[in-house]
Amino acid sequence: MTEQQPEPQAENRQAAPEYRKRKRSGTTVIIAIAVLAVAAIVAVVALTAGRDNGEGGAPTGGDDGARGELTVGLQLEPGNLDIRNTAGVALDQILIDNVYQGLVGLAPGSVDEFVPVLAESLPEVSEDGLSYTFVLREGAAFESGNPVTAADVVDSLSSEDASFTLAAALGTAPAVSSPDERTVVIELEAPNSQLLWHLANRPGLIYETAFDGDLASATNGTGPYVLEDWKQGDSIAFAANDAYWGEPATLDRVIWQYIPDANAAVNAALGGELDVVAPVTSSFVSRFDGSDAFSLTRADSTDVFTRAYNSAKEPLDDPRVRSALSKAIDGEAIIEAFYGDGKALGGPITDLEPAYEDLTAVNDYDPEGARELLADADAEDLELTVTIPNFYPQEPIDQVVSQLAEVGVTLEVEAVEFATWLSDVYTAPEDGGPRDFDLSYVNHAEANDFVNYVTEGYYFGAVNEEARERYDAAIAATDGAEASQLIREAAALVAEDAPAKWLINYTPTNAVSTEVHGFPESNTNSRIPLEGVSIG
């Protein structure tokens, strides 16, 4: 999930207009449309809305300290807040950076530029790549008021009692020690080029050892915001952490409001109730035409709408069938179905990541070639089912259905609740048996997730052994350029093997009012860091 190249400038769909918002009592709402990322993997919709500063509400503030209230609407509400154990990119999007932090983090908009957070600086790394030494920042504290200690860091990074741990991410438990009260040393059995990435994400988050609350419904992080309230089925509210050790929060209060209907979100924005819609569902972008209230920006992202094959199941265990089903798809027509909100992609790595290579020629649109492959595999007149979360726009999957029909494949669409998608597609059966789905359609929003394609037991099914060998060599490399090249080679092998058809690198359009400043412009479906975001 990390890597980067210089980011291309996002195109503006229209010039940024002047914005005069309807006068109201002082909130802001952002909406983010939920998309999924897997490992779990839903992305979301963010919004800004205004709300009265009524009894019990935080003050909207003046020029000193935090100012204003930002409401962020999400389409898909998390089932709980335990980011240690609960899959779904919706949790990363709101909790990482804002509530929970690690020794290091990602620079805003980046997927591989690491910055120190709870550590004073980036680590000192031994020449053999086995030892990473961190010096802890002085004054950092949990929202409980207790200081962050080296013992907390050691316990957090040594834990094997959760789903998302450093040991699980690395494949083996590192030795984490504290030679003194401000120093933490991580020692590896073998070099791992992904260590900083893991430390900047879920496996590297730091928790207070002494905290005995329920993290499914409470938080105890070190970030600039704290959990104020959770009205399940409605909203999650953050308040500025007045005791934050770093730069003070620039907002008094943040409300993540769950609005599942994209049309309702746009109506609210045009009616003056929302300040940001991020992203605007592609088919609704034109409704902002002529509005002087918002600027529209198409953001680069690592979101990939992925039509995956269950390659552990006949006839999809035959690479000829998978290649045929991939060749049947006209990528340009898919981009048109997203109203231009995307780029063609021929493999599992986007152009924001340094291991990217243009693989669009692999299994490119060739309906005649698709028919020939299906005939060669004795797999003509196939009838298949695709399982899709029910909150995605209909137009792209309709394109997939019609294009497959042109090569003699009948595709039935089974639209389900996201929880059902997780249980029926993503989660391995408890009895160890194979998954039963045919095809899946979902948005993988997380960066640097190539490891999924070389991991036994992941929902794609079969693994290309040669690709896994290349990836393992990349992990062991101590040179970044060498690691990227090895992953690039592995990705090319995976693309040829066709465990999925990467339909589009989704580049969502965000609508942002001129009263909102500093709103992130990249990867907002994966993370919305609120540092520096202000209103007015």
Coordinates of C-alpha atoms in Angstrom, one line a residue:
M1 CA 0.0 0.0 0.0
T2 CA 2.8 2.6 -0.4
E3 CA 4.9 4.0 -3.2
Q4 CA 4.9 7.1 -5.2
Q5 CA 6.0 9.0 -8.2
P6 CA 5.6 12.7 -8.8
E7 CA 1.9 13.2 -8.8
P8 CA 0.3 14.5 -12.0
Q9 CA -1.8 17.6 -11.6
A10 CA -5.5 16.8 -11.3
E11 CA -7.5 18.4 -14.0
N12 CA -10.2 20.9 -13.0
R13 CA -13.6 20.2 -14.4
Q14 CA -14.3 23.9 -14.3
A15 CA -12.7 27.0 -13.0
A16 CA -12.9 27.6 -9.3
P17 CA -15.9 29.9 -8.8
E18 CA -16.5 32.4 -6.1
Y19 CA -18.6 31.0 -3.3
R20 CA -21.2 32.8 -1.2
K21 CA -22.8 30.4 1.2
R22 CA -26.3 30.8 2.5
K23 CA -26.0 32.4 5.9
R24 CA -26.6 29.9 8.6
S25 CA -25.4 29.3 12.1
G26 CA -22.0 28.0 11.8
T27 CA -21.1 24.5 10.8
T28 CA -19.7 22.8 7.9
V29 CA -20.4 19.5 6.4
I30 CA -18.3 17.3 4.2
I31 CA -19.5 14.3 2.4
A32 CA -17.4 11.4 1.3
I33 CA -18.9 8.7 -0.9
A34 CA -18.0 5.3 0.4
V35 CA -15.9 3.1 -1.7
L36 CA -14.4 0.0 -0.6
A37 CA -10.9 -1.0 -0.1
V38 CA -10.1 -4.4 0.8
A39 CA -8.1 -5.8 3.7
A40 CA -10.8 -4.3 3.9
I41 CA -11.7 -2.0 2.1
V42 CA -14.6 0.4 1.7
A43 CA -14.0 3.9 0.9
V44 CA -16.4 6.6 1.8
V45 CA -18.0 9.9 1.1
A46 CA -16.9 13.0 3.0
L47 CA -18.9 16.2 3.5
T48 CA -19.0 19.5 5.3
A49 CA -22.2 20.9 6.8
G50 CA -23.2 23.7 9.1
R51 CA -24.9 23.2 12.3
D52 CA -26.2 25.5 15.0
N53 CA -23.9 26.1 17.9
G54 CA -26.5 25.1 20.4
E55 CA -26.4 24.1 24.0
G56 CA -23.6 21.8 24.6
G57 CA -22.0 22.5 21.2
A58 CA -18.4 23.6 20.8
P59 CA -17.9 27.3 20.2
T60 CA -17.3 28.2 16.6
G61 CA -14.3 30.2 17.8
G62 CA -12.5 33.3 16.9
D63 CA -9.0 33.9 15.6
D64 CA -7.3 32.2 18.5
G65 CA -7.2 28.5 18.5
A66 CA -9.6 26.2 16.6
R67 CA -12.4 27.7 14.5
G68 CA -15.7 26.3 13.3
E69 CA -17.4 23.0 13.0
L70 CA -16.9 20.6 10.1
T71 CA -19.4 17.9 9.4
V72 CA -18.1 15.0 7.3
G73 CA -20.8 12.6 5.9
L74 CA -20.0 9.0 5.2
Q75 CA -22.1 6.7 3.1
L76 CA -21.2 3.5 5.0
E77 CA -21.0 3.6 8.8
P78 CA -18.4 1.4 10.5
G79 CA -19.7 -1.4 12.7
N80 CA -17.3 -0.4 15.5
L81 CA -14.3 1.8 16.0
D82 CA -11.7 -0.9 16.8
I83 CA -9.1 -0.1 14.2
R84 CA -6.9 -2.9 15.6
N85 CA -9.4 -5.6 14.6
T86 CA -12.0 -4.2 12.2
A87 CA -11.5 -4.3 8.5
G88 CA -12.6 -1.4 6.3
V89 CA -10.9 1.7 4.9
A90 CA -13.6 3.9 6.4
L91 CA -11.9 3.6 9.8
D92 CA -8.5 4.5 8.4
Q93 CA -10.1 7.5 6.6
I94 CA -11.3 9.2 9.8
L95 CA -9.2 7.8 12.6
I96 CA -5.6 7.6 11.4
D97 CA -3.8 11.0 11.7
N98 CA -6.8 12.6 13.4
V99 CA -7.2 10.3 16.5
Y100 CA -4.5 7.6 16.3
Q101 CA -0.9 8.1 15.3
G102 CA 2.3 6.1 14.9
L103 CA 6.0 6.8 15.2
V104 CA 5.9 7.9 11.6
G105 CA 3.1 8.9 9.3
L106 CA 2.5 9.8 5.6
A107 CA 3.0 13.3 4.3
P108 CA -0.4 14.6 3.2
G109 CA -1.3 13.4 -0.3
S110 CA 1.6 10.9 -0.4
V111 CA 1.7 7.2 -0.4
D112 CA 5.4 6.8 0.3
E113 CA 6.8 10.0 1.8
F114 CA 7.3 9.3 5.5
V115 CA 7.4 11.9 8.2
P116 CA 8.1 11.7 11.9
V117 CA 5.1 11.9 14.2
L118 CA 5.5 10.4 17.7
A119 CA 9.2 10.0 16.9
E120 CA 11.4 13.1 16.8
S121 CA 12.8 12.1 13.4
L122 CA 12.9 9.3 11.0
P123 CA 14.8 6.3 12.3
E124 CA 18.4 5.6 12.3
V125 CA 18.7 2.4 10.2
S126 CA 21.6 0.0 10.4
E127 CA 23.6 -0.8 7.3
D128 CA 22.2 -4.3 7.1
G129 CA 18.6 -3.0 7.3
L130 CA 17.9 -5.1 10.4
S131 CA 17.8 -2.4 13.1
Y132 CA 15.6 0.7 13.3
T133 CA 16.2 3.1 16.2
F134 CA 13.7 5.8 17.1
V135 CA 13.9 8.6 19.6
L136 CA 10.5 9.5 21.0
R137 CA 9.1 13.0 20.9
E138 CA 8.9 14.7 24.3
G139 CA 5.5 15.8 25.5
A140 CA 3.3 13.5 23.5
A141 CA 0.3 12.2 25.4
F142 CA -2.8 10.1 25.0
E143 CA -6.2 11.7 25.3
S144 CA -6.4 10.1 28.8
G145 CA -3.8 12.6 29.8
N146 CA -1.1 10.0 30.3
P147 CA 2.3 10.5 28.5
V148 CA 3.3 8.3 25.7
T149 CA 6.1 6.1 27.1
A150 CA 8.6 3.8 25.5
A151 CA 6.8 0.9 27.2
D152 CA 3.6 1.8 25.4
V153 CA 5.4 1.8 22.1
V154 CA 7.1 -1.5 22.8
D155 CA 3.8 -3.1 23.8
S156 CA 1.9 -1.7 20.8
L157 CA 4.5 -2.9 18.3
S158 CA 5.1 -6.2 20.0
S159 CA 1.4 -7.1 20.3
E160 CA 0.1 -10.2 18.6
D161 CA -3.4 -10.0 20.2
A162 CA -5.1 -8.1 17.4
S163 CA -5.9 -8.6 13.7
F164 CA -3.7 -5.6 12.4
T165 CA -0.4 -6.0 14.2
L166 CA 3.2 -5.4 13.1
A167 CA 3.9 -9.1 13.5
A168 CA 1.1 -10.0 11.1
A169 CA 2.1 -7.4 8.6
L170 CA 5.7 -8.5 8.6
G171 CA 5.0 -12.2 8.7
T172 CA 7.2 -12.6 11.7
A173 CA 7.3 -10.9 15.1
P174 CA 10.1 -8.2 15.4
A175 CA 12.1 -7.8 18.5
V176 CA 11.0 -4.4 20.0
S177 CA 13.0 -3.0 22.9
S178 CA 13.6 0.2 24.9
P179 CA 17.2 0.7 26.0
D180 CA 16.1 3.9 27.7
E181 CA 12.9 5.9 28.4
R182 CA 13.0 7.8 25.1
T183 CA 14.5 5.2 22.7
V184 CA 12.8 2.4 20.9
V185 CA 14.6 -0.2 18.8
I186 CA 13.0 -2.5 16.3
E187 CA 15.1 -5.4 15.2
L188 CA 14.1 -7.6 12.3
E189 CA 15.1 -11.2 11.4
A190 CA 15.5 -10.1 7.8
P191 CA 15.4 -6.8 6.0
N192 CA 11.9 -5.6 5.1
S193 CA 11.5 -2.7 2.7
Q194 CA 7.9 -2.2 3.8
L195 CA 8.6 -1.6 7.5
L196 CA 8.1 2.2 7.4
W197 CA 4.9 1.7 5.4
H198 CA 3.5 -0.6 8.1
L199 CA 4.6 1.8 10.9
A200 CA 2.7 4.6 9.1
N201 CA -0.5 2.6 8.9
R202 CA -2.6 0.4 11.2
P203 CA 0.1 -2.0 12.3
G204 CA 2.2 0.9 13.6
L205 CA -0.4 2.8 15.6
I206 CA 0.5 3.4 19.3
Y207 CA -2.0 2.6 22.1
E208 CA -1.8 3.1 25.8
T209 CA -1.0 -0.1 27.6
A210 CA -2.9 0.9 30.8
F211 CA -6.1 1.9 29.0
D212 CA -8.9 -0.6 29.8
G213 CA -11.8 1.0 27.8
D214 CA -13.6 -0.7 24.9
L215 CA -12.0 0.6 21.7
A216 CA -15.0 -0.6 19.8
S217 CA -16.9 2.3 21.1
A218 CA -14.3 4.6 22.6
T219 CA -10.9 6.0 21.5
N220 CA -7.7 6.8 23.3
G221 CA -5.3 8.2 20.8
T222 CA -2.6 10.8 20.6
G223 CA -3.9 12.9 17.8
P224 CA -5.4 16.4 17.5
Y225 CA -9.0 15.2 17.9
V226 CA -10.8 13.0 20.4
L227 CA -14.1 11.1 20.1
E228 CA -16.9 13.2 21.5
D229 CA -20.0 11.1 20.7
W230 CA -21.2 8.3 18.5
K231 CA -24.9 8.2 17.6
Q232 CA -25.0 4.8 16.0
G233 CA -26.9 4.9 12.7
D234 CA -26.4 8.7 12.5
S235 CA -23.0 10.3 13.2
I236 CA -19.7 10.2 14.9
A237 CA -18.4 13.5 16.4
F238 CA -14.8 14.5 17.1
A239 CA -13.8 17.4 19.3
A240 CA -10.5 19.3 19.3
N241 CA -8.0 17.7 21.7
D242 CA -7.2 20.7 23.9
A243 CA -4.2 18.9 25.4
Y244 CA -2.7 17.9 22.0
W245 CA 1.0 17.9 22.1
G246 CA 1.5 19.2 18.6
E247 CA 0.0 22.1 16.6
P248 CA -3.5 22.8 17.9
A249 CA -6.4 21.6 15.9
T250 CA -7.8 24.1 13.4
L251 CA -11.4 23.0 14.0
D252 CA -13.4 23.0 17.2
R253 CA -15.5 20.0 16.2
V254 CA -15.9 17.5 13.4
I255 CA -19.0 15.5 12.7
W256 CA -18.9 12.5 10.4
Q257 CA -22.5 12.3 9.3
Y258 CA -23.7 9.2 7.6
I259 CA -25.7 10.0 4.4
P260 CA -26.1 6.9 2.3
D261 CA -27.9 8.6 -0.6
A262 CA -25.5 10.4 -3.0
N263 CA -28.4 12.3 -4.6
A264 CA -29.4 13.6 -1.2
A265 CA -25.8 14.7 -0.5
V266 CA -25.8 16.8 -3.7
N267 CA -29.2 18.3 -3.0
A268 CA -27.9 19.3 0.5
A269 CA -24.8 20.9 -1.0
L270 CA -26.8 22.9 -3.6
G271 CA -29.3 23.8 -0.9
G272 CA -26.5 25.4 1.1
E273 CA -26.3 22.7 3.8
L274 CA -22.9 21.2 2.8
D275 CA -19.6 22.8 2.2
V276 CA -17.7 19.9 0.7
V277 CA -18.8 16.8 -1.2
A278 CA -15.8 14.5 -1.6
P279 CA -16.3 12.8 -3.8
V280 CA -19.3 13.7 -5.9
T281 CA -20.8 10.6 -7.4
S282 CA -19.7 10.8 -11.1
S283 CA -23.2 10.9 -12.5
F284 CA -24.1 13.9 -10.3
V285 CA -21.1 16.1 -11.1
S286 CA -22.9 18.0 -13.9
R287 CA -25.5 19.2 -11.3
F288 CA -22.8 21.6 -10.1
D289 CA -22.7 23.2 -13.6
G290 CA -23.4 26.9 -13.3
S291 CA -23.0 26.9 -9.5
D292 CA -20.9 29.7 -8.1
A293 CA -20.6 28.0 -4.8
F294 CA -18.1 25.3 -5.4
S295 CA -14.8 24.6 -7.2
L296 CA -14.6 21.1 -8.7
T297 CA -11.2 19.2 -8.6
R298 CA -10.5 15.8 -9.9
A299 CA -8.2 14.2 -7.3
D300 CA -5.6 11.6 -8.0
S301 CA -6.0 8.5 -6.0
T302 CA -5.0 4.8 -5.6
D303 CA -8.7 3.7 -5.8
V304 CA -9.1 0.8 -8.2
F305 CA -12.5 -0.6 -9.2
T306 CA -11.6 -4.2 -9.4
R307 CA -13.6 -7.0 -11.0
A308 CA -11.9 -10.0 -9.4
Y309 CA -12.2 -13.6 -10.4
N310 CA -12.6 -16.5 -8.0
S311 CA -9.6 -18.3 -9.5
A312 CA -10.0 -21.2 -7.1
K313 CA -13.3 -22.2 -8.8
E314 CA -14.0 -23.7 -12.2
P315 CA -13.9 -22.5 -14.9
L316 CA -12.2 -19.4 -13.5
D317 CA -9.2 -21.5 -12.4
D318 CA -8.3 -21.5 -16.1
P319 CA -6.2 -18.5 -17.0
R320 CA -7.5 -18.6 -20.5
V321 CA -11.0 -18.0 -19.2
R322 CA -9.8 -15.1 -17.0
S323 CA -7.9 -13.5 -19.9
A324 CA -11.0 -13.9 -22.1
L325 CA -13.2 -12.2 -19.6
S326 CA -10.7 -9.4 -19.3
K327 CA -10.3 -9.0 -23.0
A328 CA -14.0 -8.5 -23.3
I329 CA -13.9 -5.2 -21.4
D330 CA -13.6 -1.9 -23.2
G331 CA -11.8 0.3 -20.7
E332 CA -12.6 3.5 -22.4
A333 CA -16.3 2.7 -22.2
I334 CA -15.9 2.1 -18.5
I335 CA -14.2 5.5 -18.0
E336 CA -17.2 7.0 -19.9
A337 CA -19.6 5.2 -17.5
F338 CA -17.7 7.0 -14.7
Y339 CA -18.3 10.3 -16.6
G340 CA -14.5 10.7 -17.0
D341 CA -13.7 10.3 -13.4
G342 CA -10.8 7.8 -13.9
K343 CA -7.8 6.5 -15.8
A344 CA -7.2 3.3 -17.7
L345 CA -5.2 0.7 -15.7
G346 CA -3.8 -2.6 -16.9
G347 CA -2.4 -3.9 -13.6
P348 CA -2.8 -3.8 -9.8
I349 CA -0.5 -0.7 -9.2
T350 CA -1.5 2.9 -9.9
D351 CA 0.7 5.7 -11.2
L352 CA 0.9 7.3 -7.7
E353 CA 3.1 4.4 -6.7
P354 CA 6.8 4.0 -7.7
A355 CA 6.4 0.4 -8.9
Y356 CA 3.8 1.5 -11.5
E357 CA 4.3 0.4 -15.1
D358 CA 1.8 0.9 -17.9
L359 CA 0.3 -2.5 -18.4
T360 CA -2.8 -1.4 -20.4
A361 CA -1.7 -3.5 -23.4
V362 CA -2.0 -6.7 -21.3
N363 CA -5.4 -8.4 -21.9
D364 CA -6.5 -5.2 -23.6
Y365 CA -9.9 -4.9 -25.3
D366 CA -10.2 -7.6 -27.9
P367 CA -13.6 -9.2 -28.1
E368 CA -12.6 -11.6 -31.0
G369 CA -9.6 -12.8 -29.0
A370 CA -11.9 -13.3 -26.0
R371 CA -14.2 -15.5 -28.0
E372 CA -11.3 -17.5 -29.3
L373 CA -9.9 -18.1 -25.8
L374 CA -13.3 -19.2 -24.5
A375 CA -13.7 -21.6 -27.3
D376 CA -10.2 -23.0 -26.7
A377 CA -11.0 -23.5 -23.0
D378 CA -14.3 -25.1 -23.9
A379 CA -16.0 -22.4 -21.9
E380 CA -18.5 -20.9 -24.3
D381 CA -22.0 -19.7 -23.2
L382 CA -20.8 -19.2 -19.6
E383 CA -23.3 -18.1 -17.0
L384 CA -21.7 -16.2 -14.1
T385 CA -22.7 -14.0 -11.2
V386 CA -20.9 -10.9 -10.0
T387 CA -21.3 -9.9 -6.3
I388 CA -21.3 -6.1 -5.8
P389 CA -21.9 -3.9 -2.8
N390 CA -25.2 -2.2 -3.4
F391 CA -24.1 1.4 -3.0
Y392 CA -22.0 1.6 -6.2
P393 CA -23.3 3.5 -9.3
Q394 CA -25.1 1.3 -11.7
E395 CA -23.7 2.5 -15.1
P396 CA -20.2 0.9 -14.9
I397 CA -21.5 -2.6 -14.0
D398 CA -24.2 -2.3 -16.7
Q399 CA -21.3 -1.7 -19.2
V400 CA -19.6 -4.9 -17.9
V401 CA -22.7 -6.9 -18.3
S402 CA -23.3 -5.7 -21.9
Q403 CA -19.7 -6.2 -22.9
L404 CA -19.6 -9.7 -21.6
A405 CA -22.8 -10.5 -23.4
E406 CA -21.1 -9.6 -26.7
V407 CA -18.7 -12.5 -26.2
G408 CA -21.4 -14.9 -25.2
V409 CA -21.1 -14.6 -21.4
T410 CA -24.2 -14.0 -19.4
L411 CA -23.5 -12.1 -16.2
E412 CA -26.0 -11.8 -13.4
V413 CA -25.5 -8.9 -10.9
E414 CA -26.1 -9.7 -7.3
A415 CA -26.1 -6.4 -5.4
V416 CA -25.7 -7.0 -1.6
E417 CA -25.1 -5.1 1.6
F418 CA -21.5 -4.4 2.2
A419 CA -21.5 -6.7 5.2
T420 CA -22.8 -9.5 3.0
W421 CA -20.0 -8.8 0.5
L422 CA -17.5 -9.1 3.3
S423 CA -18.9 -12.4 4.5
D424 CA -19.6 -14.0 1.1
V425 CA -16.6 -12.8 -0.9
Y426 CA -13.8 -11.3 1.3
T427 CA -13.9 -13.6 4.3
A428 CA -12.5 -17.1 4.0
P429 CA -15.0 -19.8 5.1
E430 CA -14.4 -21.0 8.7
D431 CA -14.3 -24.6 7.5
G432 CA -11.3 -23.8 5.3
G433 CA -13.2 -24.6 2.2
P434 CA -13.2 -22.5 -1.0
R435 CA -15.2 -19.4 -1.5
D436 CA -18.3 -19.8 -3.5
F437 CA -18.6 -16.5 -5.5
D438 CA -17.8 -16.2 -9.2
L439 CA -16.8 -12.6 -9.8
S440 CA -16.6 -9.6 -7.5
Y441 CA -16.8 -5.9 -8.2
V442 CA -15.4 -3.6 -5.6
N443 CA -13.3 -0.5 -5.1
H444 CA -9.9 -1.2 -3.6
A445 CA -9.0 2.2 -2.2
E446 CA -5.9 1.4 -0.2
A447 CA -2.5 2.2 -1.5
N448 CA 0.4 -0.3 -1.7
D449 CA -1.8 -3.4 -1.6
F450 CA 0.0 -5.5 -4.1
V451 CA 0.8 -8.0 -1.4
N452 CA -2.8 -9.2 -1.7
Y453 CA -2.1 -10.6 -5.1
V454 CA 0.7 -12.9 -3.8
T455 CA -0.9 -14.0 -0.5
E456 CA -2.4 -17.4 -0.2
G457 CA -6.0 -17.3 1.2
Y458 CA -6.8 -13.9 -0.2
Y459 CA -10.2 -13.8 -1.9
F460 CA -8.7 -13.7 -5.4
G461 CA -7.8 -17.4 -5.1
A462 CA -4.7 -18.8 -6.8
V463 CA -1.3 -17.2 -6.5
N464 CA 1.3 -16.9 -9.2
E465 CA 4.4 -18.4 -7.6
E466 CA 6.9 -16.6 -9.8
A467 CA 5.3 -13.3 -8.9
R468 CA 5.4 -14.2 -5.2
E469 CA 9.1 -14.9 -5.5
R470 CA 9.7 -11.5 -7.0
Y471 CA 7.7 -9.9 -4.3
D472 CA 9.6 -11.7 -1.5
A473 CA 12.8 -10.5 -3.1
A474 CA 11.5 -7.0 -3.1
I475 CA 10.6 -7.2 0.6
A476 CA 14.2 -8.3 1.4
A477 CA 15.8 -5.6 -0.7
T478 CA 17.6 -2.8 1.2
D479 CA 17.6 -0.5 -1.9
G480 CA 14.3 1.2 -2.6
A481 CA 14.8 1.4 -6.4
E482 CA 15.6 -2.4 -6.5
A483 CA 12.5 -3.1 -4.4
S484 CA 10.3 -1.1 -6.8
Q485 CA 11.7 -2.8 -9.9
L486 CA 11.1 -6.3 -8.4
I487 CA 7.5 -5.4 -7.5
R488 CA 7.1 -3.9 -11.0
E489 CA 8.2 -7.3 -12.5
A490 CA 5.9 -9.2 -10.1
A491 CA 3.0 -6.9 -11.1
A492 CA 3.6 -7.7 -14.8
L493 CA 3.4 -11.4 -14.1
V494 CA 0.1 -10.9 -12.1
A495 CA -1.4 -8.9 -14.9
E496 CA -0.7 -11.7 -17.4
D497 CA -2.2 -14.2 -15.0
A498 CA -5.4 -12.1 -14.8
P499 CA -6.7 -12.7 -11.3
A500 CA -8.8 -9.6 -11.9
K501 CA -9.7 -7.0 -14.4
W502 CA -8.7 -3.6 -13.2
L503 CA -11.5 -1.6 -14.7
I504 CA -10.5 1.9 -13.8
N505 CA -8.2 3.9 -11.5
Y506 CA -10.9 6.0 -10.0
T507 CA -10.0 9.7 -9.8
P508 CA -13.0 11.2 -7.9
T509 CA -14.3 14.8 -8.3
N510 CA -14.4 16.7 -5.1
A511 CA -16.6 19.8 -4.7
V512 CA -15.1 22.2 -2.2
S513 CA -16.5 25.6 -1.1
T514 CA -14.2 28.6 -0.9
E515 CA -15.0 28.8 2.8
V516 CA -13.2 25.6 3.4
H517 CA -9.4 25.8 3.3
G518 CA -6.8 23.1 3.2
F519 CA -9.0 20.2 2.4
P520 CA -6.9 17.3 1.2
E521 CA -6.8 16.9 -2.6
S522 CA -5.4 13.3 -2.9
N523 CA -6.5 9.9 -1.7
T524 CA -9.4 11.3 0.3
N525 CA -11.2 8.0 -0.1
S526 CA -8.4 6.4 2.0
R527 CA -7.6 9.2 4.5
I528 CA -8.9 12.6 5.4
P529 CA -6.2 14.2 7.6
L530 CA -7.7 17.3 9.2
E531 CA -4.5 19.0 10.0
G532 CA -4.6 22.5 8.6
V533 CA -8.3 22.3 7.5
S534 CA -10.2 25.4 8.4
I535 CA -13.4 27.3 7.7
G536 CA -14.1 30.9 6.9

